Each structure stands twice: as C-alpha cells, then as structure tokens.
PDB file of C-alpha atoms and ligand atoms in Angstrom:
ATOM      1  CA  UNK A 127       3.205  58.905 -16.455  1.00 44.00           C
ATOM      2  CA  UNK A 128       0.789  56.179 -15.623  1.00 39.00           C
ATOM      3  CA  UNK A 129       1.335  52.953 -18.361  1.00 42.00           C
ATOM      4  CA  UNK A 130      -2.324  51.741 -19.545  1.00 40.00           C
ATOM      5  CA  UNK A 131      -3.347  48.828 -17.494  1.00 35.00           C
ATOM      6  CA  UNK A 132      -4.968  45.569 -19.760  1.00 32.00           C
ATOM      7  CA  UNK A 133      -8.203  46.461 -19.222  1.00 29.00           C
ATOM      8  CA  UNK A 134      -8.239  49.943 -20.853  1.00 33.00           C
ATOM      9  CA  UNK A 135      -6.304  48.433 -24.106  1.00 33.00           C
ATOM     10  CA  UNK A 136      -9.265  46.102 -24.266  1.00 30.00           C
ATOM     11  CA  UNK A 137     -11.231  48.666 -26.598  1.00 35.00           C
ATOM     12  CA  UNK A 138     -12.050  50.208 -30.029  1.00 36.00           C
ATOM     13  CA  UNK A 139     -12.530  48.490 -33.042  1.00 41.00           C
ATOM     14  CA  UNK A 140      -9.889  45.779 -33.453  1.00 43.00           C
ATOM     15  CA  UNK A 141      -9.620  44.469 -29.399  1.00 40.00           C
ATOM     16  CA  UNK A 142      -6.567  41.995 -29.226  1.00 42.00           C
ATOM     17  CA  UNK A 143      -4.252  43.079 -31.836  1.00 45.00           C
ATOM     18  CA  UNK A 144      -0.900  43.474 -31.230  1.00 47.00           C
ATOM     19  CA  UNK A 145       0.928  46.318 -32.966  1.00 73.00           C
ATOM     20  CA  UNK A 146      -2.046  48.707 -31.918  1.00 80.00           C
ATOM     21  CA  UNK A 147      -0.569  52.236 -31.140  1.00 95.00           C
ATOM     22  CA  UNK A 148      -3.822  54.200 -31.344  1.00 98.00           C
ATOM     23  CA  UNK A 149      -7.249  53.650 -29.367  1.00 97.00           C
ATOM     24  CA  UNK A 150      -9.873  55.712 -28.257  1.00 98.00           C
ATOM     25  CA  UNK A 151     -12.614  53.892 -26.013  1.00 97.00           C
ATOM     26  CA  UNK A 152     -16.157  55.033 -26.129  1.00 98.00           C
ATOM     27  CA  UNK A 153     -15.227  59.225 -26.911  1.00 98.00           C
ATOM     28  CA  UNK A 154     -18.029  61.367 -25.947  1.00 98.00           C
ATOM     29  CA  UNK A 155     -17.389  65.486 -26.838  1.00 98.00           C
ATOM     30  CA  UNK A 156     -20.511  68.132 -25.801  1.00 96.00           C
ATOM     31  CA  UNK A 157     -20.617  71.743 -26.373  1.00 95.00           C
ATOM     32  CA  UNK A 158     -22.988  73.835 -25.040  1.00 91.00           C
ATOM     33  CA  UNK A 159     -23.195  77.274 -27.610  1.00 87.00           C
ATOM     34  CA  UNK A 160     -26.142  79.863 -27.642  1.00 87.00           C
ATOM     35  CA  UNK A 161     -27.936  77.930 -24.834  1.00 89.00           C
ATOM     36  CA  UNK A 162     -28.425  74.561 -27.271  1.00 92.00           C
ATOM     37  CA  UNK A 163     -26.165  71.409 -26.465  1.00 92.00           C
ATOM     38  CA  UNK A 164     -24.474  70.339 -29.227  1.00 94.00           C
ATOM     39  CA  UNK A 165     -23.080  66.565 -29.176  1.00 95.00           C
ATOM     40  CA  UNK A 166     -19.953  66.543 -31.437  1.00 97.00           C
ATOM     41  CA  UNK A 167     -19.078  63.100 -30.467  1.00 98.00           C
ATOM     42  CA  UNK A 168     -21.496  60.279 -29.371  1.00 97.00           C
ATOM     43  CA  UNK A 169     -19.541  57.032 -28.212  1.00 97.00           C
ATOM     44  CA  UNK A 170     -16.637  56.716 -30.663  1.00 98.00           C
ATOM     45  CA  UNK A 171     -14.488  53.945 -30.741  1.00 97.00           C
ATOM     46  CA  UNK A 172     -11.341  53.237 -32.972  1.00 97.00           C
ATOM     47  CA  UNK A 173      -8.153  51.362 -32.829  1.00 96.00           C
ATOM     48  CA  UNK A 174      -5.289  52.220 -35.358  1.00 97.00           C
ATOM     49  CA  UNK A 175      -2.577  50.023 -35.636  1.00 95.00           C
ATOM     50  CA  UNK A 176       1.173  50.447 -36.715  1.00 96.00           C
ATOM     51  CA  UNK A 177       1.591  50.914 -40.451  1.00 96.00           C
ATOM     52  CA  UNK A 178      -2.615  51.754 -41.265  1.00 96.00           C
ATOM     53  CA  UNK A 179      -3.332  54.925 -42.541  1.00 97.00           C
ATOM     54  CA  UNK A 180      -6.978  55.392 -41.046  1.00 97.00           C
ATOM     55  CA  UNK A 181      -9.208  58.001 -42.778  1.00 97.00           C
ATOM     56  CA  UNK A 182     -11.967  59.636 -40.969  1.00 97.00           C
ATOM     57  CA  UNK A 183     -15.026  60.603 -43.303  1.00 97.00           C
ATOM     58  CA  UNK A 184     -18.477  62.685 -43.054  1.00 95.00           C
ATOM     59  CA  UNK A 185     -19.848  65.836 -43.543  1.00 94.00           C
ATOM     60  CA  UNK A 186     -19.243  69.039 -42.251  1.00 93.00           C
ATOM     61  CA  UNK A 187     -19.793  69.944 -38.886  1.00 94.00           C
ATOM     62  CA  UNK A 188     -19.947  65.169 -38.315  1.00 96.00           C
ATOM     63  CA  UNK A 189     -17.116  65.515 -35.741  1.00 97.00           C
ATOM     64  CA  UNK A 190     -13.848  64.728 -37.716  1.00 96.00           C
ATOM     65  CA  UNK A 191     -12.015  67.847 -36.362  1.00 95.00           C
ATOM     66  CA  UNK A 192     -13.424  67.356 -32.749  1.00 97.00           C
ATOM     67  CA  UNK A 193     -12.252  63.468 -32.918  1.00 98.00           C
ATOM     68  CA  UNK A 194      -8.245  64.176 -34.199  1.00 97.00           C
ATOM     69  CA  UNK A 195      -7.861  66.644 -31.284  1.00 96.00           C
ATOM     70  CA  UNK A 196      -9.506  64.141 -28.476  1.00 97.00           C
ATOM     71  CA  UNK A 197      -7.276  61.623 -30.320  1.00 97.00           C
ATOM     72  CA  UNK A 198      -3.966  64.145 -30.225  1.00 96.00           C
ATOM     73  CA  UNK A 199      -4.458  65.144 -26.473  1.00 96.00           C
ATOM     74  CA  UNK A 200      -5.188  68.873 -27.857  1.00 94.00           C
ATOM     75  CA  UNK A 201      -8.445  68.998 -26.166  1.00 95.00           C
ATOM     76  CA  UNK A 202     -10.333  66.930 -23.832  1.00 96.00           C
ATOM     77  CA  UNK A 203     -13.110  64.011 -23.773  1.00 97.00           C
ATOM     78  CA  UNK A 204     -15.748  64.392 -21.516  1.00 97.00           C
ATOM     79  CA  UNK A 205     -16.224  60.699 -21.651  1.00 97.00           C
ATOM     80  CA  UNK A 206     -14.099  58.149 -22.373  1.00 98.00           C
ATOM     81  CA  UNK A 207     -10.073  57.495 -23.388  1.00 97.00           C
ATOM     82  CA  UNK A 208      -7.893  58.117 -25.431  1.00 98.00           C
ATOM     83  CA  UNK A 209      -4.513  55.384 -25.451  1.00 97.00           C
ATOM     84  CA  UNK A 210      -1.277  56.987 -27.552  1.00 97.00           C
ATOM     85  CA  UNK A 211       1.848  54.103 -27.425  1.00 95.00           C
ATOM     86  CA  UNK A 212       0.619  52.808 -24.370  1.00 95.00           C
ATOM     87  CA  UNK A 213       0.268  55.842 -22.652  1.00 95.00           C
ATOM     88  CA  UNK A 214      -3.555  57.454 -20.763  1.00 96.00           C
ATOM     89  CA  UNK A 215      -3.416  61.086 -22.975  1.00 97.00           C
ATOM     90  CA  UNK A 216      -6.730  61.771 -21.853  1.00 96.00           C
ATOM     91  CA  UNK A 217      -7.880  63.314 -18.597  1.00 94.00           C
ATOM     92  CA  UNK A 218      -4.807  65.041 -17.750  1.00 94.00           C
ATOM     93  CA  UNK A 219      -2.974  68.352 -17.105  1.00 95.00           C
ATOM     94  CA  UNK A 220      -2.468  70.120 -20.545  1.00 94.00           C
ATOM     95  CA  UNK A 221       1.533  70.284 -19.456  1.00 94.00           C
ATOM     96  CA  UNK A 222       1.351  66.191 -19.310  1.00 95.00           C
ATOM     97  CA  UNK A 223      -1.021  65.744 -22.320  1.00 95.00           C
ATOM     98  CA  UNK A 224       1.683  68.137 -24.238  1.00 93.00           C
ATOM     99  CA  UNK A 225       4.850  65.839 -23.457  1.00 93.00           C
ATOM    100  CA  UNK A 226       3.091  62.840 -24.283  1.00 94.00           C
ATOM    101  CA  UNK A 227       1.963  64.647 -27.817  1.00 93.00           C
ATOM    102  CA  UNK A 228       5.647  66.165 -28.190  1.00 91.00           C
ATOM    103  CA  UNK A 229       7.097  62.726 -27.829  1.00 92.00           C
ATOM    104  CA  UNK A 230       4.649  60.276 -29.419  1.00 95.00           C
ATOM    105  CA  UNK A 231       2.109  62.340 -32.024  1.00 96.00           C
ATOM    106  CA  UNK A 232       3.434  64.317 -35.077  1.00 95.00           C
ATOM    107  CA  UNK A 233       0.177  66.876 -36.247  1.00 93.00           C
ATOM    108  CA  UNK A 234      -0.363  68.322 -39.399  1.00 91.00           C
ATOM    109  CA  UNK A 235      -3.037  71.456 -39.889  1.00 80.00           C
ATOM    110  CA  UNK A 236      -4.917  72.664 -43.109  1.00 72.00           C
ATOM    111  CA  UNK A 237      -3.434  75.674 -42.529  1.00 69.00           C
ATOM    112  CA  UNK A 238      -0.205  74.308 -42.071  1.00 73.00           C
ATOM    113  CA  UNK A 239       2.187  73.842 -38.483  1.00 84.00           C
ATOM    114  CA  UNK A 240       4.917  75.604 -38.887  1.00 92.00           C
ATOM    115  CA  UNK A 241       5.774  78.925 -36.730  1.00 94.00           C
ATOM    116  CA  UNK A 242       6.287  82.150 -39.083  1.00 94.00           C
ATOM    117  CA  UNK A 243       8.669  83.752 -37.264  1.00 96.00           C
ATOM    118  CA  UNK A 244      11.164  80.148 -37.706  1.00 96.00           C
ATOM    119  CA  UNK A 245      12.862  79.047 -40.701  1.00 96.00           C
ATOM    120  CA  UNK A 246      12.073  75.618 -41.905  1.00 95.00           C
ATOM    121  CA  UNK A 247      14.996  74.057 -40.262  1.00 95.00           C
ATOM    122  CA  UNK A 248      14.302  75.883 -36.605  1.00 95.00           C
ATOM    123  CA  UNK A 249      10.982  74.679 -36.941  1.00 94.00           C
ATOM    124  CA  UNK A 250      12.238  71.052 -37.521  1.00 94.00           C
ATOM    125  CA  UNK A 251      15.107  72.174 -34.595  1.00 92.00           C
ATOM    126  CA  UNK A 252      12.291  72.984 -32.422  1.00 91.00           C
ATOM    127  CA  UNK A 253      10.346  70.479 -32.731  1.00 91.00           C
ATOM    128  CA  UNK A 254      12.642  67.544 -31.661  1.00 90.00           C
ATOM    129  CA  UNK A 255      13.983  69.594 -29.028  1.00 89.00           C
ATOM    130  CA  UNK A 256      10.077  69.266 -27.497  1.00 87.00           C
ATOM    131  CA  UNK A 257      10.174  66.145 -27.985  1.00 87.00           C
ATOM    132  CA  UNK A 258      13.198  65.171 -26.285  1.00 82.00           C
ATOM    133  CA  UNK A 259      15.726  64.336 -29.123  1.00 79.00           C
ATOM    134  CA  UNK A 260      17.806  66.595 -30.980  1.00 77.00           C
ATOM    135  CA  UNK A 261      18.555  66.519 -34.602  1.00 74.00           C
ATOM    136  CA  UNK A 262      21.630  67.626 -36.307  1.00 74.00           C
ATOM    137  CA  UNK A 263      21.711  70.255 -39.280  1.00 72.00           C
ATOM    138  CA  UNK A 264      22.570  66.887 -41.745  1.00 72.00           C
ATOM    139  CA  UNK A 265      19.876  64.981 -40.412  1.00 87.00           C
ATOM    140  CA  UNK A 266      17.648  68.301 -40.890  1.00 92.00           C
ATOM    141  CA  UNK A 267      18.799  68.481 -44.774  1.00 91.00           C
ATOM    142  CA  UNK A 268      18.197  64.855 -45.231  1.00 91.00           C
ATOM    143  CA  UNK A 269      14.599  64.823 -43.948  1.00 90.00           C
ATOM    144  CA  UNK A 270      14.009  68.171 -45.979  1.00 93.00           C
ATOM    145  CA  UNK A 271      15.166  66.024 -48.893  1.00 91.00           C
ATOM    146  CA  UNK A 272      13.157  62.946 -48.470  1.00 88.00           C
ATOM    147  CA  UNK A 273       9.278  65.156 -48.659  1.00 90.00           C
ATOM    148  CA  UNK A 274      11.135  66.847 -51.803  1.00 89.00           C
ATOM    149  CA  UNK A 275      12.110  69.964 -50.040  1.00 91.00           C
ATOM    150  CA  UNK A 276      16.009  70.225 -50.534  1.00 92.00           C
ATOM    151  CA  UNK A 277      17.610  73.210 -50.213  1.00 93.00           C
ATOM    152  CA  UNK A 278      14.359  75.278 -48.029  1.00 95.00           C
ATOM    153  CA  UNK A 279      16.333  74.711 -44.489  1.00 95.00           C
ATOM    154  CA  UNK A 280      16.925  78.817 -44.182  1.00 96.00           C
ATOM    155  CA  UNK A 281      13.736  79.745 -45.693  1.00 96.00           C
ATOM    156  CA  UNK A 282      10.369  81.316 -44.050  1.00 96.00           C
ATOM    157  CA  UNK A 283       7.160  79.756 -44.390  1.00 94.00           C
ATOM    158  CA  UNK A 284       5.927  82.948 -46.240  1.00 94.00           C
ATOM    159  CA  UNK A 285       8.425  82.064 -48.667  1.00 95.00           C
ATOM    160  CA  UNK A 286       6.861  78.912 -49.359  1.00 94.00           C
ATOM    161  CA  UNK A 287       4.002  77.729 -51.879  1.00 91.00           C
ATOM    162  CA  UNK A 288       1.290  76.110 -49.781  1.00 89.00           C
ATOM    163  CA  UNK A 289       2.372  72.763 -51.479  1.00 89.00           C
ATOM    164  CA  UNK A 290       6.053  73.308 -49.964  1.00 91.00           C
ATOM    165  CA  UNK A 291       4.435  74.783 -46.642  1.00 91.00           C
ATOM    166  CA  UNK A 292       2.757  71.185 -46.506  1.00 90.00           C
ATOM    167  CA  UNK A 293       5.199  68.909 -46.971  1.00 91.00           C
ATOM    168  CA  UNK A 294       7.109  71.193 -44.414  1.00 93.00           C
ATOM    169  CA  UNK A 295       4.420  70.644 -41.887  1.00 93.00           C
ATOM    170  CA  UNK A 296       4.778  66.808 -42.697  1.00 92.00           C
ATOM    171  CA  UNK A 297       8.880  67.250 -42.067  1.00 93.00           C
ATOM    172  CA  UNK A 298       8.151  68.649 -38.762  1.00 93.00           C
ATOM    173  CA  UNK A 299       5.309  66.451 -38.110  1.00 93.00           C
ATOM    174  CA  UNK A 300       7.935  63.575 -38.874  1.00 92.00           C
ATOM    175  CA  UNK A 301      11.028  64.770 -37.437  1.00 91.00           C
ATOM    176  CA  UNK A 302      11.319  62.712 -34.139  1.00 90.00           C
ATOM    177  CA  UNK A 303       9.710  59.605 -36.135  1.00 91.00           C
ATOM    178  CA  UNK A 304       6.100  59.865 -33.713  1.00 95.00           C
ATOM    179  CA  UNK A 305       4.381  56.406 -33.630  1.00 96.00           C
ATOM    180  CA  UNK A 306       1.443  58.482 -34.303  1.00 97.00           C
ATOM    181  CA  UNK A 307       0.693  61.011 -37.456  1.00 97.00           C
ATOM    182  CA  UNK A 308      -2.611  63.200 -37.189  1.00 97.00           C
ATOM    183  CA  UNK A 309      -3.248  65.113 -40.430  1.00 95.00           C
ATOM    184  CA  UNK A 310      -6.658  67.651 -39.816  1.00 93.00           C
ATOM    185  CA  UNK A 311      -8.012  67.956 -43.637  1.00 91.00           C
ATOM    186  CA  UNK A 312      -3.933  68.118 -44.696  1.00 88.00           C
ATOM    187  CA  UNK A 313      -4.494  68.615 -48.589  1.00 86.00           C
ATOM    188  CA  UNK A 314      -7.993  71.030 -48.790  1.00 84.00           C
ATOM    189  CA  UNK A 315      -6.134  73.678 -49.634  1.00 81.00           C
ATOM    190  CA  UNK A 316      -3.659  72.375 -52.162  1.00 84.00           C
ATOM    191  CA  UNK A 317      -3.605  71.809 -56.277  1.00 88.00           C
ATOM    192  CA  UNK A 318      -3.809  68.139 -57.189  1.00 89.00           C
ATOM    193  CA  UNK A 319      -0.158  67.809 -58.128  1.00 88.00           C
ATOM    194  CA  UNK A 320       0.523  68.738 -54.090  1.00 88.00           C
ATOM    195  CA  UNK A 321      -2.169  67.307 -52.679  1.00 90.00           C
ATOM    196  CA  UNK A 322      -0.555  63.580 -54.182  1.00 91.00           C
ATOM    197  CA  UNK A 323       2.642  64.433 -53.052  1.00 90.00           C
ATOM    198  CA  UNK A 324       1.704  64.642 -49.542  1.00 90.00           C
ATOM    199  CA  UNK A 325      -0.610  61.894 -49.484  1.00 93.00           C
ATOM    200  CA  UNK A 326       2.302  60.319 -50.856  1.00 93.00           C
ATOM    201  CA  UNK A 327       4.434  61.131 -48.377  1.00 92.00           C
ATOM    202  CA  UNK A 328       1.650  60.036 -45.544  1.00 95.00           C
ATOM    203  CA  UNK A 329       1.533  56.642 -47.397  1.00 95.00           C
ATOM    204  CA  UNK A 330       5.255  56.264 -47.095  1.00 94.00           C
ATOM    205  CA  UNK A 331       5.365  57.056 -43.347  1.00 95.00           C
ATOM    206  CA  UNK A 332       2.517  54.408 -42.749  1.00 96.00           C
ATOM    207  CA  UNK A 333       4.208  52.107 -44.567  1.00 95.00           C
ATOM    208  CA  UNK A 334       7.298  52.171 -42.507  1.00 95.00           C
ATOM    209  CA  UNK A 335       5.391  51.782 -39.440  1.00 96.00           C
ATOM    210  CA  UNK A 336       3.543  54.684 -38.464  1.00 96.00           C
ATOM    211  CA  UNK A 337      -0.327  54.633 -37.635  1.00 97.00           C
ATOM    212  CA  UNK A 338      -1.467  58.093 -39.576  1.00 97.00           C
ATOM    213  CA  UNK A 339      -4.979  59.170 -39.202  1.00 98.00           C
ATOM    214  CA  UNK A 340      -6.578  61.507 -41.880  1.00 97.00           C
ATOM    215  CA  UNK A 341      -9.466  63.927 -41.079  1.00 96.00           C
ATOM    216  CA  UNK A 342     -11.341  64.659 -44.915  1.00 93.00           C
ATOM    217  CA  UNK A 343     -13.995  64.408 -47.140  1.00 87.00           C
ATOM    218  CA  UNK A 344     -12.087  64.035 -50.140  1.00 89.00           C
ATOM    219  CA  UNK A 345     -12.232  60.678 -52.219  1.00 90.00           C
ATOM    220  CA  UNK A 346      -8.777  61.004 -53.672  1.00 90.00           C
ATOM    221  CA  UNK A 347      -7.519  61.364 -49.651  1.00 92.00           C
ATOM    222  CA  UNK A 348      -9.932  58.176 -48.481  1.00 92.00           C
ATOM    223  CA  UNK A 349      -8.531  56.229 -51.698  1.00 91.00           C
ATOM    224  CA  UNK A 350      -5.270  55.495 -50.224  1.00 93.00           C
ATOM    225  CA  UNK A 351      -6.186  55.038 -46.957  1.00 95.00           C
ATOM    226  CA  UNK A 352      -6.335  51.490 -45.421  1.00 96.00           C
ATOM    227  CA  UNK A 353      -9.935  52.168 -43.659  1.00 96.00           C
ATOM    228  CA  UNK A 354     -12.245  54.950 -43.930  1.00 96.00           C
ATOM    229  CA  UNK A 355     -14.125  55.076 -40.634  1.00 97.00           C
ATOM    230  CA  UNK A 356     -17.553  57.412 -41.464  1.00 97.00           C
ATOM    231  CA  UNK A 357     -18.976  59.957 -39.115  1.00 97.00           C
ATOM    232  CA  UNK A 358     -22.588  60.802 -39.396  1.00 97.00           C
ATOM    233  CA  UNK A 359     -23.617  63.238 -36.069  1.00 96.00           C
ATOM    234  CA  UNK A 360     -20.987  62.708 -33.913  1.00 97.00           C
ATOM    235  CA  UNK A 361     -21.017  58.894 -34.515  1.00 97.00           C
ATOM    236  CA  UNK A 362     -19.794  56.599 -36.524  1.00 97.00           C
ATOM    237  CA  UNK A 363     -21.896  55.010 -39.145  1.00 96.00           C
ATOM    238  CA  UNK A 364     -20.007  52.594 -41.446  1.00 95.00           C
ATOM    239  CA  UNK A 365     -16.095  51.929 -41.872  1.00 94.00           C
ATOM    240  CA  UNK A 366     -15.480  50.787 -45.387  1.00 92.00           C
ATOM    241  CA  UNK A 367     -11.864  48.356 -45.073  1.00 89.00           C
ATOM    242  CA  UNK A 368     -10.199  49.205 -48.344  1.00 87.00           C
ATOM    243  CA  UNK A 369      -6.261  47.712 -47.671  1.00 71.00           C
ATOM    244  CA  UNK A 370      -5.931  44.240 -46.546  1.00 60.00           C
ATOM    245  CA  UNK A 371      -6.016  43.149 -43.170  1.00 52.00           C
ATOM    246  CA  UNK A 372      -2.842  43.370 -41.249  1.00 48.00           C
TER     247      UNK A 372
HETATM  248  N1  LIG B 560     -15.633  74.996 -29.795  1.00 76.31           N
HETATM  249  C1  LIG B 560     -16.854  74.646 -30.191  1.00 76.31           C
HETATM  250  N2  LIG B 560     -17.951  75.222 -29.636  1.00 76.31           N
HETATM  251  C2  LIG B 560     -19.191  74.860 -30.011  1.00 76.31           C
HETATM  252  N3  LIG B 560     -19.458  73.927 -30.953  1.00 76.31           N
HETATM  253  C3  LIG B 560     -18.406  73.327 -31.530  1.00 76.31           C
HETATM  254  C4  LIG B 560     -17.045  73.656 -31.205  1.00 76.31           C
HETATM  255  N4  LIG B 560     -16.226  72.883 -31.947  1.00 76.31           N
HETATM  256  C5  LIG B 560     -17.016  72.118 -32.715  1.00 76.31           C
HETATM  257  N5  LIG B 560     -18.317  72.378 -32.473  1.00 76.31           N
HETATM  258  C6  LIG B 560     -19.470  71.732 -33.104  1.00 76.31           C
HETATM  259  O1  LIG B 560     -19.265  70.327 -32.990  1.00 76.31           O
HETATM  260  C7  LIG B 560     -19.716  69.672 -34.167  1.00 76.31           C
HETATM  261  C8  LIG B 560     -18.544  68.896 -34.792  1.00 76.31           C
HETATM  262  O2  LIG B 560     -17.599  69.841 -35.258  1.00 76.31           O
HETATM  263  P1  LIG B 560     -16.255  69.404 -36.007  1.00 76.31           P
HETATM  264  O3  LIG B 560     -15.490  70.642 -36.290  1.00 76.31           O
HETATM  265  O4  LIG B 560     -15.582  68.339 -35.221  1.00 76.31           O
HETATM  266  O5  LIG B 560     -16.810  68.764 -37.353  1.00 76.31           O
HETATM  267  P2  LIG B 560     -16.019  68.443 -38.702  1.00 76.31           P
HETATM  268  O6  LIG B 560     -16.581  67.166 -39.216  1.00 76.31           O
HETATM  269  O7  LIG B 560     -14.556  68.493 -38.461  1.00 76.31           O
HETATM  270  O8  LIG B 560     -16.473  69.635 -39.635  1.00 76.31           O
HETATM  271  P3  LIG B 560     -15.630  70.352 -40.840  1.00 76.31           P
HETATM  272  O9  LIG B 560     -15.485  69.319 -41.939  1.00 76.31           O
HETATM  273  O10 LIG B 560     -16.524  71.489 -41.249  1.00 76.31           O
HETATM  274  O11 LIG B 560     -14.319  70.791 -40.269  1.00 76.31           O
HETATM  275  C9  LIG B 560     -20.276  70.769 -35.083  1.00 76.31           C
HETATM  276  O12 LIG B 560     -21.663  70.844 -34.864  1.00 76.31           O
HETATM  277  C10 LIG B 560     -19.578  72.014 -34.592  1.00 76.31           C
HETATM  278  O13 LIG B 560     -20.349  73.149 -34.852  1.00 76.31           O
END
C-alpha cells in the first residue's frame, strides 16, 4: 500500500502539525436521486490529530454521516483524499480500503457494531483477527472491564441494554487500539446516564492518544469534544475550538 507522499499531507485544517493521524483534503460527495443532484459534501477539509476528539455538527441531512464514511474508507469521494496513519484510503479497491480500516480505524454505529449471531467476546475475537492481531480471552475480559462491561464476554447482543450494546461497540471499536475512532451519532439512542458513560469512555481513548471523531447534534456530545467543526449544506461553516491547542 502506497505511503502518502509530502505533498498530499500538506492539507486540511491544521497543515504542518506533527502528530496528525487524520486528514481529508478538499472532500467532494454527489448523489444523483429522483433525477435532482444532491451535493452532500462541497470541499471539506479537516485534520485530526492524535489525542483530539473532533466533533462534527449541523443539521440533518448537512453531511455528517456522508463525511465519517469518506473519512472511514466505507464509501468513496468523488473528489478529493482521505489520509488514515499515513496511508491513501481513498480511491481504492473496497478489499484495500477494508485492510487499511481493519488495521487503523475502530467504528462505532447508532445502531450499534456488533454481529448478532457473536457473543461479545467473538465479536472482540473477530475483530482483531481482521485486523491482524489476535487477542487472548484475558486480554478480552480486561478490555470488557475497562468500558464497565465485566462479566458480558459469553453474552448476545440481544441480551444487552442499548447502553451495554454501546460500550460493547466501543470494546470492539477499541480492541486492536486503531489510531483512529469514528463514532456515527454513538449516544442518540441512549438515556443520559449511558450516553456519559460512553462519551466518557471516547474521552479516555482520546486522551491516551487516539484521534476520535464524533458525528452529532447533541450539545452534551460537542461539550467534551476538543473542536466542533459545523456543517451547513455539505460545507463547513464555522469550527468553534473548545480544548486547548495541542
Ligand atoms: N445514498 C444516498 N443517496 C442519495 N442521497 C443521499 C444518500 N446519502 C446521503 N444522501 C443525501 O446527502 C445529504 C447528506 O446526508 P447525510 O446523511 O450525510 O447527512 P447527516 O448530516 O448525517 O444527516 P442526519 O443527521 O439526518 O443523519 C442529504 O441531503 C441526504 O439526503
């Protein structure tokens, strides 16, 4: 897989800095439905760096969703790039865009990413096994522990309450350490009690080096977040800097 070259690190928001693990350059996204063209994403630009948690902000419908799967390799710009740990994840096969996401990008959905048919831990199993390591049954325990889930290893998601089914997701997300966390509206569907928990636990994985992005609208999410970078049409219209410069 093809290293980025200097130039193409020479975008987004913050050009120059070091520890930057996350950059998209000039992101364009069109969809053509009912015979309109819809432009999801207009020329975005962003650069997260190790240890920021990054929210994205805006309306329905202002691109959020569209912008954390160009940004994840899950779909594909039809201008511009997209930079995970120093690796091109856009404009590739879906088979080479998938190993660089296995190894490098942990996601976490609404509506949760864990297989139904799996038990917690063969979810966790499974999903270092894609990305190349393996982790033993203590290891599996002790990460279950550390997002409060002790003792769920053997259980089905269905057995879960959406507030355990979340902080799953996040040990799955977690489980190979990913520079790169991508959470698509992760708390929407939780109580509050939950919903701090996991932006708890997306806090903690920030602040021991990992560059998270968050996808919502709501102001408890954006209040813990480093940055909120706004979307208004497809484009962004103000980033607010909330945490202090690193
Ligand atoms: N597969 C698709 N086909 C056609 N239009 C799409 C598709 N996906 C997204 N869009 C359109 O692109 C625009 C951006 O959608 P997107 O889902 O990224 O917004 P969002 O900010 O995440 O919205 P929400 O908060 O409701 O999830 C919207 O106008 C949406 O209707």
């Amino acid at each position: 897989m093809s290293r980025v070259g200097a130039l193409d690190t020479n975008c987004g928001d913050q050009p120059g800095a070091a520890a930057q693990v996350l950059t998209a350059h000039r992101l364009f996204r069109f969809y053509r439905a009912a015979g309109e063209e819809i432009f999801a994403l207009v020329g975005v630009s962003l650069s997260v760096d190790a240890g920021e948690l990054v929210a994205v902000a805006g309306p329905s419908g202002s691109g959020k969703s569209t912008l954390l799967a160009l940004l994840g390799g899950l779909d594909e710009p039809d201008g511009g790039s997209v930079v995970v740990d120093g690796l091109v994840i856009s404009h590739r096969p879906e088979t080479e865009r998938a190993a660089i996401r296995a190894r490098s990008v942990g996601i976490l959905f609404q509506y949760g990413n864990l297989l139904d048919h799996l038990t917690v831990g063969q979810n966790m199993r499974l999903a270092a096994r894609l990305s190349g390591t393996t982790v033993a049954p203590p290891d599996v325990s002790g990460r279950l522990a550390q997002v409060g889930m002790a003792g769920t290893e053997n259980m089905l998601p269905r057995q879960l309450s959406g507030g355990q089914a979340a902080r799953a997701g996040l040990a799955v997300a977690l489980v190979n350490d990913p520079p790169v966390v991508l959470a698509d509206e992760p708390t929407a569907e939780l109580d509050s009690g939950s919903e701090r928990q996991v932006l708890g636990l997306l806090r903690l994985a920030a602040d021991g080096g990992t560059a998270v992005v968050i996808a919502s609208h709501s102001p408890r999410v954006l209040a813990v977040c480093d940055r909120v970078v706004h979307l208004a049409d497809g484009q962004i219209s103000r980033i607010d800097q909330l945490g202090e410069v690193r």
